[in-house]
mmCIF file of C-alpha atoms in Angstrom:
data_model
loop_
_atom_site.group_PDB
_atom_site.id
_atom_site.type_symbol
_atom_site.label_atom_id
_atom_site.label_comp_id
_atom_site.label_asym_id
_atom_site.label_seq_id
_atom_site.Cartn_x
_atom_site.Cartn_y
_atom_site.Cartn_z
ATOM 1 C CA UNK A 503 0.000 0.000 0.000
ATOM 2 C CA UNK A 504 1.020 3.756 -1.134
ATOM 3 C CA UNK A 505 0.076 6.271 1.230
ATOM 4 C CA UNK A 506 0.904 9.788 0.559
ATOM 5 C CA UNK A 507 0.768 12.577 3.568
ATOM 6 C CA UNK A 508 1.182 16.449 2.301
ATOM 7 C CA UNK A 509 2.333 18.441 5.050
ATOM 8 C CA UNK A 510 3.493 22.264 5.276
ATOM 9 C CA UNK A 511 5.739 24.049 7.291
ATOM 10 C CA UNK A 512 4.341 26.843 9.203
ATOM 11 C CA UNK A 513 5.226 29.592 11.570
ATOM 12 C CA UNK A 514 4.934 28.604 15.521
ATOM 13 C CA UNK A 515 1.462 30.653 15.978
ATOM 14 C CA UNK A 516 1.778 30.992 19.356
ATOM 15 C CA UNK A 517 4.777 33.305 19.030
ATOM 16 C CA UNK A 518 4.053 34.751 15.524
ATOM 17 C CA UNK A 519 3.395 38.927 15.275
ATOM 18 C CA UNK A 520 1.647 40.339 12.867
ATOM 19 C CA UNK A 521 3.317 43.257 10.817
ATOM 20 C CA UNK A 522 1.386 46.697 11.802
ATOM 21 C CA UNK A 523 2.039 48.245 8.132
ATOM 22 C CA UNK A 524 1.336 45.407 5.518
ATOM 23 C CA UNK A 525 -1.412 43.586 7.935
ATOM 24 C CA UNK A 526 0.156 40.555 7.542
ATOM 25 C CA UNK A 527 1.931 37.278 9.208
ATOM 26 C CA UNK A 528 5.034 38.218 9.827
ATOM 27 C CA UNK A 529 6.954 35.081 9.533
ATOM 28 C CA UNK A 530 10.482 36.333 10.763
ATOM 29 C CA UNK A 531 8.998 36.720 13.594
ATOM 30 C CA UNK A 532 8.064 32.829 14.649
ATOM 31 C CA UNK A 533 10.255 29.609 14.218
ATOM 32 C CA UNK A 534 8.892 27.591 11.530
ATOM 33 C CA UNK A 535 7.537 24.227 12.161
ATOM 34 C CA UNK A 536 5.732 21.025 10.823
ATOM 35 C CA UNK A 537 2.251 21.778 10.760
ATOM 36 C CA UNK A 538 0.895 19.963 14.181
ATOM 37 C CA UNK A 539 -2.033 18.354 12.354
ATOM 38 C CA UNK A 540 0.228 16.885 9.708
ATOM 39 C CA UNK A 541 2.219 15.649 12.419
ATOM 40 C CA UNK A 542 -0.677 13.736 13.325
ATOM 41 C CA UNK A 543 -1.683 12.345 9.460
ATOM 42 C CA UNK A 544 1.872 11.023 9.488
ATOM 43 C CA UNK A 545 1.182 9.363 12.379
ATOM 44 C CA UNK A 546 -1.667 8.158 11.075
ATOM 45 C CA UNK A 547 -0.089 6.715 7.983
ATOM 46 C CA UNK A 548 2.342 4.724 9.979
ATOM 47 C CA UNK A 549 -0.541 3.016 12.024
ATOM 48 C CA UNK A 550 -2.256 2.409 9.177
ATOM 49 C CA UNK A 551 0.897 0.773 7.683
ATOM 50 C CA UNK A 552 1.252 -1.469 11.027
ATOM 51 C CA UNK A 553 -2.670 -2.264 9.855
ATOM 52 C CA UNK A 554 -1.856 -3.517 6.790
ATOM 53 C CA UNK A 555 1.481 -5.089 7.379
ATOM 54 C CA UNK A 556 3.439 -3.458 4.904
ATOM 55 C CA UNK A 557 3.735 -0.275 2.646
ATOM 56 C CA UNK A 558 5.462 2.561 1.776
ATOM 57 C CA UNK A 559 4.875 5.847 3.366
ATOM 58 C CA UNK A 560 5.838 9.084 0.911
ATOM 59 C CA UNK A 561 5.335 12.636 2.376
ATOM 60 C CA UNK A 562 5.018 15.901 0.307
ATOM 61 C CA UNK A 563 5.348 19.693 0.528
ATOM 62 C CA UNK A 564 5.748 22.487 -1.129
ATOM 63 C CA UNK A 565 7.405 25.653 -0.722
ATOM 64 C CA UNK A 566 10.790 26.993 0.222
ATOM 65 C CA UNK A 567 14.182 25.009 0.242
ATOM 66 C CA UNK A 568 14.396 25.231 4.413
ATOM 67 C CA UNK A 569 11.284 23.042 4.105
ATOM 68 C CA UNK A 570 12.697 20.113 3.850
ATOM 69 C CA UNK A 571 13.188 20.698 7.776
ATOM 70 C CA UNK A 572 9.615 19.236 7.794
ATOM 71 C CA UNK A 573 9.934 16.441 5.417
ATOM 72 C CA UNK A 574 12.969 15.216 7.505
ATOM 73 C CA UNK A 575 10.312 15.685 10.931
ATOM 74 C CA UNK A 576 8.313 13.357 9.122
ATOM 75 C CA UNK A 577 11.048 10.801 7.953
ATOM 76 C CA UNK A 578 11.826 11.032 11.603
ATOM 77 C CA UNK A 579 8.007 10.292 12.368
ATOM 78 C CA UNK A 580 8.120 6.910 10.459
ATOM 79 C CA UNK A 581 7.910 8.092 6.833
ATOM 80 C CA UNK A 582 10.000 6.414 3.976
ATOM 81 C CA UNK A 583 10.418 9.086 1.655
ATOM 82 C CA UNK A 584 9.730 12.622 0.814
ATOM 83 C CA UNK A 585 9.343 15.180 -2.132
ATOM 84 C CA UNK A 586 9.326 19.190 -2.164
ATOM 85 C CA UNK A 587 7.559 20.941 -4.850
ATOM 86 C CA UNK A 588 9.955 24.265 -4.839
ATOM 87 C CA UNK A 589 10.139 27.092 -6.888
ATOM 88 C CA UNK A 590 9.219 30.839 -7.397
ATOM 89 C CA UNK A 591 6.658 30.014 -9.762
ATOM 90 C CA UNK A 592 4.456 28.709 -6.631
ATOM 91 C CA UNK A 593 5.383 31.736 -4.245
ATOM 92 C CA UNK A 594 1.860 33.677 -3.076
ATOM 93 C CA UNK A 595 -0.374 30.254 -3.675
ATOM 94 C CA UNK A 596 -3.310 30.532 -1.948
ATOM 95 C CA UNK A 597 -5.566 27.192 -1.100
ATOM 96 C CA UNK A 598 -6.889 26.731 -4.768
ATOM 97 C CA UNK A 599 -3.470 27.211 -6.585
ATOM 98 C CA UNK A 600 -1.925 25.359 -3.558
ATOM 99 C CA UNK A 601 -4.099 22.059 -3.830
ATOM 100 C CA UNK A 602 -3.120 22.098 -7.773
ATOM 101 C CA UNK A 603 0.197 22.249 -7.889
ATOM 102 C CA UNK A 604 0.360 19.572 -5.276
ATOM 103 C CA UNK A 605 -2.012 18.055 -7.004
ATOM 104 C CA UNK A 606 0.621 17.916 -10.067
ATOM 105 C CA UNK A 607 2.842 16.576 -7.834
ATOM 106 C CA UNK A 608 0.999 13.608 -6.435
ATOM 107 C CA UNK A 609 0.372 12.821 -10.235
ATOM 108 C CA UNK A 610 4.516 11.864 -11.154
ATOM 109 C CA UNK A 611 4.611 10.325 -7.388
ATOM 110 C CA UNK A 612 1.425 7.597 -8.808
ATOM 111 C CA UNK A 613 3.309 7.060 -12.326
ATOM 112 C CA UNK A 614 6.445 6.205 -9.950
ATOM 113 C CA UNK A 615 4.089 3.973 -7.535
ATOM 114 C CA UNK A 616 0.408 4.386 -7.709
ATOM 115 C CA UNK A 617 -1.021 5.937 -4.385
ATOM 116 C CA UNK A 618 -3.680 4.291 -2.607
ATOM 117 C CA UNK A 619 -4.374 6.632 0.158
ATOM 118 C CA UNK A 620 -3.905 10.276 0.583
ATOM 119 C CA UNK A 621 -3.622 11.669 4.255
ATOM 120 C CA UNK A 622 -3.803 15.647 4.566
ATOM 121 C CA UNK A 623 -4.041 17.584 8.328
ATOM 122 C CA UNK A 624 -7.436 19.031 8.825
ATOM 123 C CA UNK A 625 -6.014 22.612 8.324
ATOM 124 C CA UNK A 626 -3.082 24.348 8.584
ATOM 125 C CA UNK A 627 -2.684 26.579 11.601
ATOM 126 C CA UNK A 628 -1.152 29.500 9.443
ATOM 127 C CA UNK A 629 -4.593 29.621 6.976
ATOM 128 C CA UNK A 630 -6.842 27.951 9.465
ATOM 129 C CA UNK A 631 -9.081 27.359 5.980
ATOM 130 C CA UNK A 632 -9.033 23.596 5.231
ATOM 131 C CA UNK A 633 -8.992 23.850 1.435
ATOM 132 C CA UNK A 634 -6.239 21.951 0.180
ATOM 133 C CA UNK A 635 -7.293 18.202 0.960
ATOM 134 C CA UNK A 636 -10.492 18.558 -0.719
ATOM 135 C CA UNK A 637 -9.221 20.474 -3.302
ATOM 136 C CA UNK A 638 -6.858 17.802 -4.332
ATOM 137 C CA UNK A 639 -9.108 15.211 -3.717
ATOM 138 C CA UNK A 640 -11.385 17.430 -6.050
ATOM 139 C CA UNK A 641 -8.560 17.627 -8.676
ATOM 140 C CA UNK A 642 -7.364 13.947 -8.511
ATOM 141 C CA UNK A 643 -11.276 13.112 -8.746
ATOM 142 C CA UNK A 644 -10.969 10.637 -5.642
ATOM 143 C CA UNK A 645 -13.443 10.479 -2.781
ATOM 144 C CA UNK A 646 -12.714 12.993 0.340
ATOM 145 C CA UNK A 647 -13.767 12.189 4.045
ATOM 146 C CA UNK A 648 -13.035 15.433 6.264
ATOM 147 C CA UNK A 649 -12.230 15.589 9.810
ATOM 148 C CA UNK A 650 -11.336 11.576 10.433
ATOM 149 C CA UNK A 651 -10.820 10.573 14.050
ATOM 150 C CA UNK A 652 -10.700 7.034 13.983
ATOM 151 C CA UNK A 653 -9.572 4.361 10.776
ATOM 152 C CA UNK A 654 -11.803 1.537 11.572
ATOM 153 C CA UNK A 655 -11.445 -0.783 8.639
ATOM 154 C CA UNK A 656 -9.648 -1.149 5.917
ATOM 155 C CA UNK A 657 -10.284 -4.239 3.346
ATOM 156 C CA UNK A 658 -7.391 -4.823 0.782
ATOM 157 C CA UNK A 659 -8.936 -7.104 -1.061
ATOM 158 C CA UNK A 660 -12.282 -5.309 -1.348
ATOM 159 C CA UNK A 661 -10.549 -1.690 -1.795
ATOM 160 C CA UNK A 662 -12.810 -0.246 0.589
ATOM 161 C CA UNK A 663 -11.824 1.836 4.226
ATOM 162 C CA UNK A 664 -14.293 2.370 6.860
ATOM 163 C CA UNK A 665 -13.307 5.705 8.408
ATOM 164 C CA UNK A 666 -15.679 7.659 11.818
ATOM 165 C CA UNK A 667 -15.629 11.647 10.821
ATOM 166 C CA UNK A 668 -16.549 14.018 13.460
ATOM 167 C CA UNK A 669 -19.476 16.053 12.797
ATOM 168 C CA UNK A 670 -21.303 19.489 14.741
ATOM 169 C CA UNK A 671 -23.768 17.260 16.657
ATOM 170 C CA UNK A 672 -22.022 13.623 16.417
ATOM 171 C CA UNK A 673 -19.912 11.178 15.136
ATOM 172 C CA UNK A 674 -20.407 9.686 11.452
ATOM 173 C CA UNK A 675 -19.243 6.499 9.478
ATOM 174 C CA UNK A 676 -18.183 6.823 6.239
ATOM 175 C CA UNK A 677 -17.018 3.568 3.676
ATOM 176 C CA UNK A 678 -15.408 4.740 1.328
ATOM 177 C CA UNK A 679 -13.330 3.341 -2.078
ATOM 178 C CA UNK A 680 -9.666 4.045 -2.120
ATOM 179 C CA UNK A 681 -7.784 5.253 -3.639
ATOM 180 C CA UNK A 682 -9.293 7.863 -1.404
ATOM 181 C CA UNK A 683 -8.307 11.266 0.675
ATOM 182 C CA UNK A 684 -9.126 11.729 3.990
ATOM 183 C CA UNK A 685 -8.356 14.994 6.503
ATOM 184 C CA UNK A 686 -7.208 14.129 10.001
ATOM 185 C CA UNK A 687 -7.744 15.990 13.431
ATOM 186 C CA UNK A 688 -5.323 15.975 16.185
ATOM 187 C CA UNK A 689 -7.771 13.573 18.122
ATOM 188 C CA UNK A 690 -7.114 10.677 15.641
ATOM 189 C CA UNK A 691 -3.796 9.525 17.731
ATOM 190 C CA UNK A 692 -1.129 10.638 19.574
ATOM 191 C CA UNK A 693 2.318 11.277 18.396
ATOM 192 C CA UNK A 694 4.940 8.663 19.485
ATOM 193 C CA UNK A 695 8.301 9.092 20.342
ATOM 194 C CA UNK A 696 10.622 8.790 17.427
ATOM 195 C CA UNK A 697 13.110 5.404 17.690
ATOM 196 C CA UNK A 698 16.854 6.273 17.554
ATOM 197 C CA UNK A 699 17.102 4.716 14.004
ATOM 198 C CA UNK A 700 13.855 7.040 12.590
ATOM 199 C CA UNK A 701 16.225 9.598 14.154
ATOM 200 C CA UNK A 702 19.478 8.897 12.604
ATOM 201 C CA UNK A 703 17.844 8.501 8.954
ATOM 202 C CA UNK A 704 16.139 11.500 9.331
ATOM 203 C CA UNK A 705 19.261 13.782 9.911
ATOM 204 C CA UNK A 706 20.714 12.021 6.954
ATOM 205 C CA UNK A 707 18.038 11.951 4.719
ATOM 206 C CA UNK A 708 17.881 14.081 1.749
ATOM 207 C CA UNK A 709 14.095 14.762 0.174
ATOM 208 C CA UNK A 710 13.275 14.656 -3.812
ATOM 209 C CA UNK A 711 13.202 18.438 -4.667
ATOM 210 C CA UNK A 712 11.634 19.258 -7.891
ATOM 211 C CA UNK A 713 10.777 22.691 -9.841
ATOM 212 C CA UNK A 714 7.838 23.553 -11.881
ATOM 213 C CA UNK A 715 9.920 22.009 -15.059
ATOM 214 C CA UNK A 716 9.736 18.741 -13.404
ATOM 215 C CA UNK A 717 6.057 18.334 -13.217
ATOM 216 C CA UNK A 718 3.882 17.717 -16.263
ATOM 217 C CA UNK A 719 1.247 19.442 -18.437
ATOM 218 C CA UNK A 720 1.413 22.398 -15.647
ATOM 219 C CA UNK A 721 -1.182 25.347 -16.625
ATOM 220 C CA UNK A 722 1.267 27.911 -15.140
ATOM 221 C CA UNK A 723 -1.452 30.279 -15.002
ATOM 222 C CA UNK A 724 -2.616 28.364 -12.372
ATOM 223 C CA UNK A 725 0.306 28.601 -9.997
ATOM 224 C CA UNK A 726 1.505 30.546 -7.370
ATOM 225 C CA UNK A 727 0.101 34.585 -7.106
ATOM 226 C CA UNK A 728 -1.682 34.439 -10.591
ATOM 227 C CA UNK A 729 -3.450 31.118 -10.071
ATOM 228 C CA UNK A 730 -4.799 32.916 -6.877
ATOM 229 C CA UNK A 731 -8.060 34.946 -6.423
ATOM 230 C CA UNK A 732 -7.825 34.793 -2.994
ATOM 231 C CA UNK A 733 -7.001 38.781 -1.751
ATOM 232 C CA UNK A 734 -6.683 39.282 2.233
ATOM 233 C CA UNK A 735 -8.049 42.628 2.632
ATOM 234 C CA UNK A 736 -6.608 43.237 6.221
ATOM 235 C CA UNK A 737 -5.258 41.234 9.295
ATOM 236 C CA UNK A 738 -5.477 42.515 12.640
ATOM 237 C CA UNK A 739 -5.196 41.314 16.024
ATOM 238 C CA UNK A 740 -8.517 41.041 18.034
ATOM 239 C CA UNK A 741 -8.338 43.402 20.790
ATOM 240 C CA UNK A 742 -8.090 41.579 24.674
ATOM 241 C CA UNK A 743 -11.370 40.931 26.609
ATOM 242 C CA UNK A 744 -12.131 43.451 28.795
ATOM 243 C CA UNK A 745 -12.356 42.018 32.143
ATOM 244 C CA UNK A 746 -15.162 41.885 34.651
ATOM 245 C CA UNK A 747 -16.170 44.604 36.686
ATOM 246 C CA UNK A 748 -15.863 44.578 40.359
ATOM 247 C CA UNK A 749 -19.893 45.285 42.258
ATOM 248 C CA UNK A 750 -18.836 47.143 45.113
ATOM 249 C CA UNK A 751 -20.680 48.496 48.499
ATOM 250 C CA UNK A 752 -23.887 46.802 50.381
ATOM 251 C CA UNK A 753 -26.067 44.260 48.807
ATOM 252 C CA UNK A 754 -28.531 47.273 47.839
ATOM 253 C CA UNK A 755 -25.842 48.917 45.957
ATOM 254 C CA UNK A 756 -24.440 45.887 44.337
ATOM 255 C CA UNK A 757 -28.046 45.328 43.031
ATOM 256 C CA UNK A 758 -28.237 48.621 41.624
ATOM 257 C CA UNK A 759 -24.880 48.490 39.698
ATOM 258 C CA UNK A 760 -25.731 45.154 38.484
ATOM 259 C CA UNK A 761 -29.105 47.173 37.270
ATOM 260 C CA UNK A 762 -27.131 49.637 35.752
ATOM 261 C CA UNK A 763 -24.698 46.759 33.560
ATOM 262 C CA UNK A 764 -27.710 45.207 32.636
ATOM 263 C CA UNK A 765 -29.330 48.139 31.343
ATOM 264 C CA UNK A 766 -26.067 49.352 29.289
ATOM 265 C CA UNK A 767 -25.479 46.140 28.036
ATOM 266 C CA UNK A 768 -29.353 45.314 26.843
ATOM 267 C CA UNK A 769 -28.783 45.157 23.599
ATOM 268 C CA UNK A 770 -26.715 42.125 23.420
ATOM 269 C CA UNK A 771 -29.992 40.143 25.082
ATOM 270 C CA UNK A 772 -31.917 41.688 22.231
ATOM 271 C CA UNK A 773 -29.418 40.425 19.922
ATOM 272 C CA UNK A 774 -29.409 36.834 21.492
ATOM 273 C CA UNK A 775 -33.676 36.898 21.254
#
């Protein structure tokens, strides 16, 4: 079995800034990291592997050259092999011209060893938008199942995968034909520690790297800034909860304050009606 895991490398979000004059992410700012939801679809994949019995394991990104840092986190995870889509001609993607260049990508990986499963993280914590998976499943034309929490089944001989999704108000099973792609929360598994020899092929481990000339019948209008109708108007960060005001004084005047933030604030229980 040929299961493929795209991952990204992102900025740490919880020390990340965002630049006052352009209103937007300003990446310098964070250390860059292996998306933490991908971290879990890899993990995934190697379970899935120990399902089955056997397998290969191929992970994918794109962007710059310093992202290979989070192909060799996944090597390092239990992955076999990985590829980086880089070049200029995909800077400024947003999700649709993202999920078709990778898209392109995943296409020379099948003609190399046809892919049975595609594993995606639910979203990226940079975009928060989750796009991509189902717009390469979309692409591909292969069966998405969002927001997986639990591989239940999975049938070689009959092709098929019985996945549980997470939904608003419940859970929901899905059986779906593969080859397949599914997007994976964090509550699917838990990320092991890596074995000393997972750790040592890592460091070693040099990923595929190919350009835009590598992949094939490419609409290059459809890459990178041009391919991308996506335009973020303005980022900001939300201002900090006020906190809670202090009722001072006697019960009498404590009721008569409370009157007072009840009456200022009435509009937001007209709102709620």
């Amino acid at each position: 079995m040929h299961i493929v895991v795209c991952v990204k490398q992102v900025p740490d979000t919880k020390i990340i800034k965002i630049n006052p004059k352009t209103n937007t992410l300003d990446r310098r700012s964070a250390p860059a990291i292996l998306n933490p939801y991908d971290a879990h679809a890899v993990q995934e994949a190697v379970k899935i592997r120990k399902m089955v019995g056997e397998g290969t394991i191929s992970v994918l990104s794109m962007g710059p050259p310093q992202a290979t840092a989070v192909i060799k986190k996944s090597i390092e995870i239990g992955a076999d092999k990985g590829y980086l889509i880089s070049d200029r001609a995909f800077a400024g993607a947003d999700t649709l011209a993202t999920s078709y260049a990778l898209s392109k990508a995943l296409e020379r990986i099948a003609k190399e060893e046809p892919v049975d499963l595609v594993i995606c993280g639910l979203h990226a914590i940079d975009g928060d938008t989750g796009q991509v998976g189902p717009g390469i499943a979309r692409r591909m034309d292969i069966p998405p199942v969002t927001n997986v929490i639990e591989v239940t089944e999975l049938n070689e001989k009959e092709k098929t995968i019985l996945l549980k999704r997470k939904l608003a108000n419940g859970y929901q099973l899905i059986q779906a034909d593969y080859p397949c792609l599914m997007t994976v929360g964090k509550e699917i598994n838990e990320i092991e520690y890596s074995p000393m020899p997972n750790m040592i092929k890592a460091a070693r481990y040099e990923p595929i790297i190919w350009s835009v000339n590598d992949l094939e019948n490419v609409n290059r209008p459809q890459l990178g800034l041009k391919g991308s109708p996506t335009i973020v108007g303005k980022m900001f960060t939300p201002p900090k909860p006020e906190g809670g005001k202090r009722l001072e004084g006697n019960s009498d005047e404590q009721v008569n304050q409370l009157m007072e933030v009840l009456e200022d604030k009435k509009e937001l229980f007209l709102t709620a009606r």
